[in-house]
Coordinates of C-alpha atoms in Angstrom, one line a residue:
M1 CA 0.0 0.0 0.0
K2 CA 1.4 3.4 -1.0
N3 CA 1.1 6.4 1.3
I4 CA 3.4 9.1 2.8
F5 CA 4.8 6.7 5.4
G6 CA 4.4 3.5 3.4
I7 CA 8.1 3.3 2.6
L8 CA 9.1 4.2 6.2
F9 CA 7.6 1.7 8.5
T10 CA 5.3 -1.2 9.4
A11 CA 2.4 -0.3 11.6
S12 CA 2.0 -1.7 15.1
A13 CA 5.8 -2.4 15.5
A14 CA 8.7 -1.7 17.8
I15 CA 12.3 -2.1 17.0
A16 CA 14.3 -5.0 18.5
L17 CA 17.9 -4.0 18.7
V18 CA 21.1 -5.8 19.7
S19 CA 24.6 -4.6 20.5
C20 CA 26.8 -3.3 23.3
S21 CA 26.6 0.4 22.3
F22 CA 23.4 2.2 21.5
L23 CA 25.1 4.1 18.7
E24 CA 26.1 0.8 17.1
E25 CA 22.7 -0.8 17.3
R26 CA 20.7 -1.7 14.2
P27 CA 17.1 -2.7 13.8
D28 CA 17.1 -6.5 13.3
S29 CA 13.4 -7.2 13.1
F30 CA 10.0 -5.8 13.9
V31 CA 7.9 -7.4 16.7
S32 CA 4.4 -7.0 17.8
R33 CA 4.0 -4.2 20.4
D34 CA 2.0 -6.7 22.5
G35 CA 5.2 -8.6 23.1
Y36 CA 7.4 -5.6 23.8
F37 CA 8.0 -2.9 26.4
K38 CA 8.1 -5.5 29.1
N39 CA 11.3 -4.4 30.8
E40 CA 13.8 -1.5 31.0
V41 CA 16.1 -3.0 28.3
Q42 CA 13.3 -3.2 25.8
C43 CA 12.1 0.3 26.6
R44 CA 15.6 1.7 26.2
Q45 CA 16.1 -0.1 22.9
A46 CA 12.9 1.5 21.7
V47 CA 14.2 5.0 22.5
N48 CA 17.5 4.1 20.8
S49 CA 15.7 3.5 17.6
A50 CA 15.1 7.3 17.3
Y51 CA 18.9 7.7 17.0
A52 CA 19.4 5.3 14.1
Q53 CA 19.0 7.8 11.3
L54 CA 21.4 10.4 12.6
R55 CA 24.4 9.4 10.5
T56 CA 22.1 9.0 7.4
V57 CA 21.0 12.6 7.7
F58 CA 24.0 14.5 9.0
N59 CA 26.5 14.1 6.2
G60 CA 28.2 16.0 3.4
A61 CA 25.0 16.7 1.5
N62 CA 23.3 18.1 4.6
W63 CA 26.4 20.3 5.2
I64 CA 26.3 21.6 1.7
F65 CA 22.6 22.7 2.1
T66 CA 23.2 24.3 5.5
E67 CA 26.7 25.8 5.0
G68 CA 27.8 25.5 1.4
T69 CA 24.9 27.5 -0.1
T70 CA 25.2 30.6 2.2
D71 CA 27.0 33.9 2.3
I72 CA 30.2 32.5 3.9
I73 CA 31.0 29.2 2.2
Y74 CA 30.4 27.8 -1.3
V75 CA 31.1 24.5 -3.1
P76 CA 32.4 25.1 -6.6
S77 CA 30.8 22.1 -8.3
S78 CA 28.5 22.5 -11.3
S79 CA 27.5 18.8 -11.2
D80 CA 26.4 18.6 -7.5
V81 CA 22.8 19.6 -7.5
N82 CA 23.0 20.3 -3.8
A83 CA 25.8 22.8 -4.3
I84 CA 23.9 24.8 -6.9
M85 CA 20.4 24.2 -5.4
D86 CA 19.3 22.6 -8.7
I87 CA 16.4 20.9 -7.0
S88 CA 12.6 20.7 -7.4
P89 CA 9.8 18.5 -6.1
A90 CA 10.5 16.0 -8.8
H91 CA 14.3 16.1 -8.3
C92 CA 14.8 16.9 -4.6
N93 CA 17.9 14.7 -4.0
Y94 CA 18.9 15.0 -0.3
A95 CA 15.4 16.3 0.7
T96 CA 14.0 12.8 0.2
T97 CA 16.6 11.3 2.6
L98 CA 15.9 13.9 5.2
W99 CA 12.1 13.6 4.9
N100 CA 12.0 9.8 5.1
S101 CA 14.7 9.5 7.9
A102 CA 13.1 12.2 10.1
Y103 CA 9.6 10.8 9.9
K104 CA 10.9 7.3 10.4
S105 CA 12.6 8.5 13.6
I106 CA 9.5 10.4 14.7
M107 CA 7.4 7.3 14.3
Y108 CA 9.9 5.4 16.4
A109 CA 9.9 8.1 19.1
N110 CA 6.1 8.2 19.2
E111 CA 6.0 4.4 19.5
A112 CA 8.5 4.5 22.4
I113 CA 6.6 7.2 24.3
Q114 CA 3.4 5.3 24.0
G115 CA 4.9 1.9 24.8
I116 CA 6.9 3.1 27.8
S117 CA 4.0 4.9 29.3
T118 CA 2.1 1.6 29.7
S119 CA 5.1 -0.5 30.6
P120 CA 5.7 -2.0 34.1
L121 CA 8.7 0.3 34.7
T122 CA 8.7 2.6 37.8
D123 CA 7.4 6.1 37.4
E124 CA 11.0 7.5 37.6
Q125 CA 12.2 5.1 34.9
K126 CA 9.3 6.0 32.7
A127 CA 9.8 9.7 33.1
S128 CA 13.5 9.6 32.1
L129 CA 13.0 7.4 29.0
I130 CA 10.0 9.3 27.8
A131 CA 11.7 12.7 28.3
E132 CA 14.7 11.4 26.2
A133 CA 12.3 10.2 23.5
K134 CA 10.6 13.6 23.5
V135 CA 13.9 15.4 23.1
L136 CA 14.7 13.2 20.1
R137 CA 11.2 13.7 18.6
A138 CA 11.6 17.5 19.0
F139 CA 15.0 17.4 17.4
W140 CA 13.7 15.7 14.3
Y141 CA 10.8 18.1 14.0
Y142 CA 13.1 21.0 14.6
N143 CA 15.2 19.9 11.6
L144 CA 12.1 19.3 9.4
T145 CA 10.7 22.8 10.2
C146 CA 14.1 24.4 9.6
Q147 CA 14.5 22.7 6.2
F148 CA 10.9 22.4 4.9
G149 CA 9.0 25.1 6.9
D150 CA 5.5 23.9 7.5
V151 CA 5.3 20.1 7.7
P152 CA 2.8 17.5 8.9
F153 CA 2.8 17.2 12.7
Y154 CA 1.6 14.2 14.7
T155 CA 2.6 12.6 18.0
E156 CA 0.3 9.6 18.2
Y157 CA 1.2 5.9 18.1
V158 CA 0.5 4.3 14.7
K159 CA -1.4 1.3 16.0
D160 CA -3.1 0.2 12.8
E161 CA -3.6 0.8 9.2
D162 CA -6.5 3.2 9.7
V163 CA -4.3 5.5 11.8
M164 CA -1.5 5.2 9.2
N165 CA -3.8 6.1 6.3
R166 CA -5.1 9.1 8.2
I167 CA -1.6 10.4 9.0
A168 CA -0.6 9.8 5.4
R169 CA -3.1 12.4 4.3
M170 CA -2.2 15.2 6.7
G171 CA -1.3 18.5 5.2
R172 CA 1.3 21.0 6.3
M173 CA 0.9 22.4 9.8
S174 CA 2.2 25.8 10.7
A175 CA 5.8 25.5 11.7
V176 CA 5.1 28.1 14.5
K177 CA 2.3 25.9 15.9
T178 CA 4.5 22.8 15.6
R179 CA 7.3 24.4 17.5
E180 CA 5.0 25.8 20.1
A181 CA 3.6 22.3 20.8
L182 CA 7.1 20.9 21.0
I183 CA 8.3 23.6 23.3
N184 CA 5.4 23.0 25.7
D185 CA 6.0 19.3 25.6
L186 CA 9.6 19.7 26.4
L187 CA 8.9 22.2 29.2
E188 CA 6.6 19.8 30.8
S189 CA 8.9 16.8 30.4
L190 CA 12.2 18.4 31.4
G191 CA 11.1 20.5 34.3
D192 CA 12.8 23.6 35.8
V193 CA 16.1 23.3 37.6
E194 CA 15.1 26.3 39.8
S195 CA 11.8 24.6 40.9
G196 CA 13.6 22.3 43.3
E197 CA 12.1 19.2 41.8
A198 CA 14.4 16.6 40.3
P199 CA 14.2 16.8 36.5
A200 CA 13.3 13.8 34.5
L201 CA 16.8 13.9 32.9
P202 CA 19.9 14.9 34.9
A203 CA 20.6 18.6 34.6
V204 CA 24.2 18.1 33.6
K205 CA 26.6 18.7 30.7
A206 CA 26.3 16.4 27.7
V207 CA 29.8 15.1 28.5
E208 CA 28.5 13.8 31.8
I209 CA 26.0 11.4 30.3
E210 CA 26.4 8.4 28.0
T211 CA 28.4 9.5 24.9
G212 CA 26.2 10.6 22.1
R213 CA 22.8 10.6 23.9
G214 CA 20.4 13.5 23.7
G215 CA 19.8 14.7 27.3
W216 CA 18.6 17.6 29.3
A217 CA 21.1 20.1 27.8
M218 CA 20.0 19.2 24.2
G219 CA 16.3 19.6 25.3
Q220 CA 17.0 23.1 26.7
M221 CA 18.9 24.0 23.5
L222 CA 15.9 22.9 21.4
I223 CA 13.5 25.0 23.5
A224 CA 15.6 28.0 22.9
K225 CA 16.2 27.4 19.2
M226 CA 12.5 26.8 18.4
A227 CA 11.5 29.8 20.5
M228 CA 13.8 32.1 18.6
W229 CA 12.4 30.8 15.3
N230 CA 9.0 31.6 16.6
A231 CA 10.1 35.1 17.7
A232 CA 11.0 35.8 14.1
K233 CA 8.1 34.0 12.4
D234 CA 5.1 34.2 14.6
D235 CA 3.1 37.2 13.3
A236 CA 0.2 36.5 15.6
A237 CA 2.1 36.7 18.9
N238 CA 4.4 39.1 20.7
A239 CA 8.0 38.3 19.8
V240 CA 9.1 39.4 23.2
S241 CA 7.3 36.4 24.9
W242 CA 9.2 34.0 22.7
Y243 CA 12.6 35.7 23.4
I244 CA 11.8 35.3 27.1
V245 CA 11.0 31.6 26.6
A246 CA 14.4 31.2 24.9
Q247 CA 16.2 33.2 27.6
N248 CA 14.8 31.0 30.4
A249 CA 16.1 27.8 28.7
L250 CA 19.5 29.5 27.9
R251 CA 19.8 30.6 31.5
Q252 CA 19.4 27.1 32.7
L253 CA 22.2 26.0 30.4
E254 CA 24.3 28.8 31.7
K255 CA 23.9 27.6 35.3
V256 CA 25.4 24.2 34.2
Y257 CA 28.0 25.3 31.6
G258 CA 29.2 28.5 33.2
E259 CA 31.8 30.8 31.7
L260 CA 32.6 30.2 28.0
G261 CA 36.2 31.1 28.6
Q262 CA 36.9 27.8 30.5
Y263 CA 36.4 25.8 27.2
P264 CA 39.5 26.0 24.9
L265 CA 39.2 27.0 21.2
S266 CA 40.5 23.4 20.5
D267 CA 36.9 22.4 21.1
L268 CA 36.2 23.8 17.7
Y269 CA 38.1 21.0 15.9
F270 CA 35.8 18.3 14.6
R271 CA 38.5 15.7 15.4
N272 CA 38.3 16.5 19.1
K273 CA 35.2 14.5 20.1
N274 CA 32.7 15.0 22.9
T275 CA 34.5 17.9 24.6
P276 CA 33.1 19.6 27.7
E277 CA 31.5 22.4 25.6
V278 CA 29.5 20.0 23.5
I279 CA 25.7 19.9 23.8
F280 CA 25.0 17.4 21.0
E281 CA 27.2 16.0 18.2
I282 CA 27.0 13.2 15.6
Q283 CA 29.3 10.3 16.5
H284 CA 31.7 8.6 14.0
T285 CA 34.4 6.0 14.4
Y286 CA 36.9 4.3 12.2
N287 CA 38.9 1.1 12.9
T288 CA 40.7 -0.8 10.2
A289 CA 40.0 -4.0 12.1
G290 CA 36.3 -3.5 12.9
L291 CA 33.1 -1.7 12.2
S292 CA 33.3 1.9 10.8
Y293 CA 30.8 4.7 11.3
T294 CA 31.9 7.4 8.9
S295 CA 30.7 10.2 6.7
N296 CA 32.0 12.3 3.9
L297 CA 32.3 15.9 5.0
A298 CA 36.1 16.2 5.4
T299 CA 36.8 15.1 1.9
N300 CA 35.3 18.3 0.6
C301 CA 36.9 20.5 3.3
M302 CA 40.6 19.9 2.6
P303 CA 43.1 21.6 0.3
K304 CA 43.3 20.1 -3.2
K305 CA 45.7 17.1 -3.3
D306 CA 48.8 17.0 -5.5
G307 CA 50.0 14.0 -7.5
A308 CA 49.1 10.4 -6.9
N309 CA 46.8 9.1 -4.3
E310 CA 49.8 8.0 -2.2
S311 CA 51.0 11.6 -1.8
D312 CA 50.7 13.7 1.4
V313 CA 51.3 17.0 -0.6
F314 CA 48.3 19.3 -0.7
D315 CA 48.4 22.4 -2.9
G316 CA 52.2 22.4 -2.9
V317 CA 52.6 21.8 0.9
Q318 CA 53.4 18.5 2.6
I319 CA 50.9 17.8 5.4
P320 CA 52.0 14.7 7.3
E321 CA 48.9 14.6 9.5
M322 CA 46.7 14.1 6.5
G323 CA 48.5 10.8 5.6
T324 CA 48.9 9.5 2.1
D325 CA 45.6 7.7 1.7
T326 CA 43.3 10.7 2.0
K327 CA 40.9 11.3 -0.9
V328 CA 40.0 14.9 -1.6
G329 CA 36.7 15.7 -3.5
T330 CA 35.4 19.1 -4.6
C331 CA 37.2 21.6 -2.3
S332 CA 34.8 24.0 -0.6
R333 CA 36.0 27.5 0.0
P334 CA 35.2 30.4 2.3
T335 CA 33.7 33.4 0.4
L336 CA 35.7 36.5 -0.1
Y337 CA 33.1 38.3 2.1
F338 CA 34.0 35.9 5.0
C339 CA 37.8 35.7 4.6
Q340 CA 38.3 39.4 3.9
A341 CA 35.5 41.3 5.7
L342 CA 34.4 39.0 8.6
Q343 CA 37.5 37.1 9.6
P344 CA 40.6 38.3 7.8
N345 CA 43.9 36.4 8.1
T346 CA 45.7 39.5 9.4
G347 CA 43.3 40.2 12.3
L348 CA 43.4 39.2 15.9
D349 CA 40.7 36.5 15.8
Q350 CA 42.3 33.3 17.0
R351 CA 39.5 31.3 15.3
A352 CA 40.7 32.4 11.8
K353 CA 43.5 29.8 11.6
I354 CA 41.1 27.1 12.8
N355 CA 38.3 28.0 10.3
M356 CA 40.6 28.7 7.3
A357 CA 43.9 27.6 6.0
W358 CA 46.1 30.1 4.2
D359 CA 49.2 28.1 5.0
Y360 CA 50.4 25.1 6.9
N361 CA 52.8 25.7 9.7
G362 CA 53.9 28.9 8.1
T363 CA 54.3 27.5 4.5
A364 CA 51.8 29.2 2.2
F365 CA 49.7 27.1 -0.2
K366 CA 50.1 27.8 -3.9
S367 CA 46.5 28.7 -4.4
T368 CA 45.7 31.0 -1.5
A369 CA 46.9 34.4 -2.7
T370 CA 43.4 35.8 -2.3
K371 CA 41.3 33.1 -0.7
P372 CA 42.1 30.3 1.7
W373 CA 41.1 26.7 1.9
M374 CA 38.8 25.4 4.6
G375 CA 40.7 25.1 7.8
P376 CA 42.0 22.3 10.0
K377 CA 38.8 22.5 12.0
F378 CA 37.3 20.2 9.3
W379 CA 40.3 18.1 8.4
C380 CA 40.3 14.4 9.3
P381 CA 43.8 13.2 10.1
Y382 CA 44.9 10.0 8.4
M383 CA 41.6 9.6 6.8
H384 CA 41.2 6.4 4.7
Q385 CA 40.0 7.4 1.3
D386 CA 36.9 9.6 2.0
L387 CA 35.9 7.9 5.3
D388 CA 35.6 10.9 7.6
H389 CA 35.6 9.7 11.2
N390 CA 35.4 13.1 12.8
N391 CA 32.4 13.9 15.0
Y392 CA 30.0 16.6 13.7
P393 CA 29.0 19.3 16.3
I394 CA 25.3 20.2 16.0
F395 CA 24.9 22.2 19.3
R396 CA 27.7 23.8 21.3
Y397 CA 27.6 26.1 24.3
A398 CA 29.1 29.0 22.4
D399 CA 25.9 28.8 20.2
A400 CA 23.8 29.2 23.3
V401 CA 25.9 32.2 24.5
L402 CA 25.4 33.9 21.2
M403 CA 21.6 33.1 21.3
M404 CA 21.5 34.8 24.7
A405 CA 23.3 37.9 23.2
E406 CA 20.6 37.9 20.4
C407 CA 17.8 37.7 22.9
C408 CA 19.3 40.6 24.9
C409 CA 19.6 42.5 21.7
A410 CA 15.9 42.0 20.9
L411 CA 14.9 42.9 24.4
Q412 CA 17.3 45.9 24.4
D413 CA 19.2 44.8 27.4
E414 CA 22.5 46.5 26.8
A415 CA 24.3 45.1 29.8
G416 CA 23.2 41.5 29.0
F417 CA 24.1 41.9 25.3
L418 CA 27.6 43.1 26.1
K419 CA 28.1 40.4 28.6
Y420 CA 27.3 37.6 26.2
I421 CA 28.8 39.0 23.0
N422 CA 32.0 39.7 24.8
M423 CA 32.2 36.2 26.3
V424 CA 32.6 34.9 22.7
K425 CA 34.9 37.7 21.6
S426 CA 37.1 37.4 24.7
R427 CA 37.8 33.7 24.1
A428 CA 38.6 34.4 20.4
G429 CA 41.2 37.1 21.5
L430 CA 39.2 40.0 20.1
P431 CA 38.7 43.4 21.9
A432 CA 35.4 44.0 23.7
Y433 CA 32.5 45.2 21.6
T434 CA 31.4 48.8 22.3
F435 CA 27.7 49.5 22.1
S436 CA 26.4 52.3 19.9
K437 CA 22.9 51.4 18.6
W438 CA 20.7 48.3 18.4
E439 CA 20.8 47.9 14.7
K440 CA 24.5 47.6 14.7
A441 CA 24.3 45.3 17.7
L442 CA 22.1 42.8 15.8
N443 CA 24.5 43.0 12.9
E444 CA 27.3 42.1 15.2
V445 CA 25.5 39.1 16.5
Q446 CA 24.9 37.9 13.0
D447 CA 28.5 38.4 12.1
E448 CA 29.8 36.7 15.3
R449 CA 27.6 33.7 14.7
A450 CA 29.3 33.4 11.3
R451 CA 32.7 33.5 12.8
E452 CA 32.1 31.3 15.8
L453 CA 29.9 28.7 14.2
F454 CA 31.6 28.6 10.8
G455 CA 30.8 25.3 9.0
E456 CA 28.7 23.9 11.9
F457 CA 25.4 23.1 10.2
Q458 CA 23.9 26.4 11.3
R459 CA 24.4 29.3 8.8
K460 CA 21.4 28.7 6.4
F461 CA 19.1 28.2 9.4
D462 CA 20.2 31.5 10.8
L463 CA 19.8 33.4 7.6
V464 CA 16.4 31.9 6.9
R465 CA 15.3 32.7 10.4
W466 CA 16.4 36.3 10.0
G467 CA 14.6 36.5 6.6
I468 CA 17.8 37.4 4.7
W469 CA 19.0 34.1 3.1
Y470 CA 18.3 34.6 -0.5
E471 CA 19.5 38.2 -0.6
R472 CA 22.7 37.4 1.3
V473 CA 23.6 34.5 -0.9
M474 CA 23.0 36.4 -4.1
E475 CA 25.2 39.2 -2.8
Y476 CA 28.1 37.3 -1.3
T477 CA 28.5 33.9 -2.9
D478 CA 31.5 33.5 -5.1
W479 CA 30.0 30.6 -7.1
E480 CA 28.3 32.1 -10.2
T481 CA 26.6 28.9 -11.1
L482 CA 24.7 28.9 -7.8
R483 CA 23.7 32.6 -8.3
V484 CA 22.2 31.6 -11.7
T485 CA 20.3 28.6 -10.4
L486 CA 19.2 29.9 -7.0
K487 CA 15.5 31.0 -6.5
P488 CA 13.7 32.5 -3.5
C489 CA 11.7 29.2 -3.1
H490 CA 14.9 27.4 -2.2
E491 CA 14.8 29.0 1.2
Y492 CA 13.1 25.7 2.1
L493 CA 13.5 22.3 0.6
P494 CA 10.7 20.9 -1.6
I495 CA 8.5 18.1 -0.2
P496 CA 9.3 15.1 -2.4
E497 CA 6.8 14.8 -5.2
K498 CA 6.1 11.2 -4.3
Q499 CA 5.0 12.2 -0.8
V500 CA 2.7 14.8 -2.3
I501 CA 1.1 12.1 -4.4
Y502 CA 0.8 9.7 -1.5
S503 CA -0.9 12.4 0.5
G504 CA -3.7 12.6 -2.0
G505 CA -2.9 16.3 -2.6
A506 CA -3.0 17.2 1.1
L507 CA 0.7 18.3 0.8
D508 CA 1.9 20.8 -1.7
N509 CA 4.9 22.8 -3.0
K510 CA 3.1 26.0 -3.9
E511 CA 6.3 28.2 -3.5
Y512 CA 8.1 26.0 -6.0
N513 CA 5.1 26.0 -8.4
K514 CA 5.4 29.8 -8.5
Y515 CA 8.8 29.4 -10.3
G516 CA 7.6 26.6 -12.6
L517 CA 9.3 23.9 -10.6

């Protein structure tokens, strides 16, 4: 039977998983829900299923959409449809992967929440596992709304074919309303540290829980992220209220994570995994003698390689740490706007030599007279072919600090704004920002997010949230092919045409239709 979720799951099912690490678990079979959720192990395995699609979604293609089609990075490939946004409902490429994987994960999370709620576990065990599943569900919906805008929203357990058919014919729901529902759900599940009640999930740094899990800090970050999107997009409500919601979540993170300056800039390197500043990151591993969990981002973020595959010479410079087996693809580059205006090589910003590579240990590359390569932040030492085993940061504490600065800017809290913007500047070795007027303050937040979060799956989301993505890309990209192909409708990804058909017309791509796509 064909429908929007027909290719994603079998109704009335829960995943049975086996392995020693939840990040290495794989669905082996589907079992009747009636025979599942009988103990804590089964319930935890059900929650684990909502993690299974992370590596499928967060890869080089995702990175190109979120970073490589912005005002600060471009990917000079005429053949990569993602790099030039040559996409449509009929040819949506990565959008299909994201749509299917996200809704599959949401289905698993909904199943876990329902099953655990009626399991024989203690109330404390139930609350913890359900809260984690709700954090994961919110994470997937957050990504769907960032990438597609308005999307179908459901939280119920798909218990039979009738429910599946009804869900299959749901239309787009307002992204504002979706985020509002998820925020309220997380607020209820996570609790308030200041209330005195023990939260369902430990109110600790991500590094203090099992590696790679989504915990309390990730939930607070999602509340803040979604509230700030609503502050920008909710025309029917007072934006101030959403900024306050975001601030409350960010203050709770601040109580746990403290001063940004205690976390070294080395935390920015993707190769340095699960550092104390991390709130959530995608896990990868590589072992020549065992299983590998890798992706393909680093291969497009290194200097071009000279000579044969066995060489460790890149653009005229020997780089021993790269090894001789590394395979380099299309080399992404920072835009002139970024490397000359926002973070010049001659400036004081200590992040510049992490984000960009004009040279290696003082020896200049042959092709960096006016524009650098992507920096060692993204390089994967001794990578085998294109098997990138770095971790990918999705949320870091510096992001939360800059979000707090943005909230203070919106609420015209000068002291708060200066406190948080200068936390980030101080760690980067930059002089303190001097306030003059609020318009310039907002511009400074926008620029500082580009510098601090360079290449971290964030930039397009920020530009779309601020309502300036299309204009900024058209003005600042150095890739002319992208400028020719790009259209305003590409602000969001198209819903795959097959899903529109399966929905019986409930779903649509009206913005793409305006441009004949």
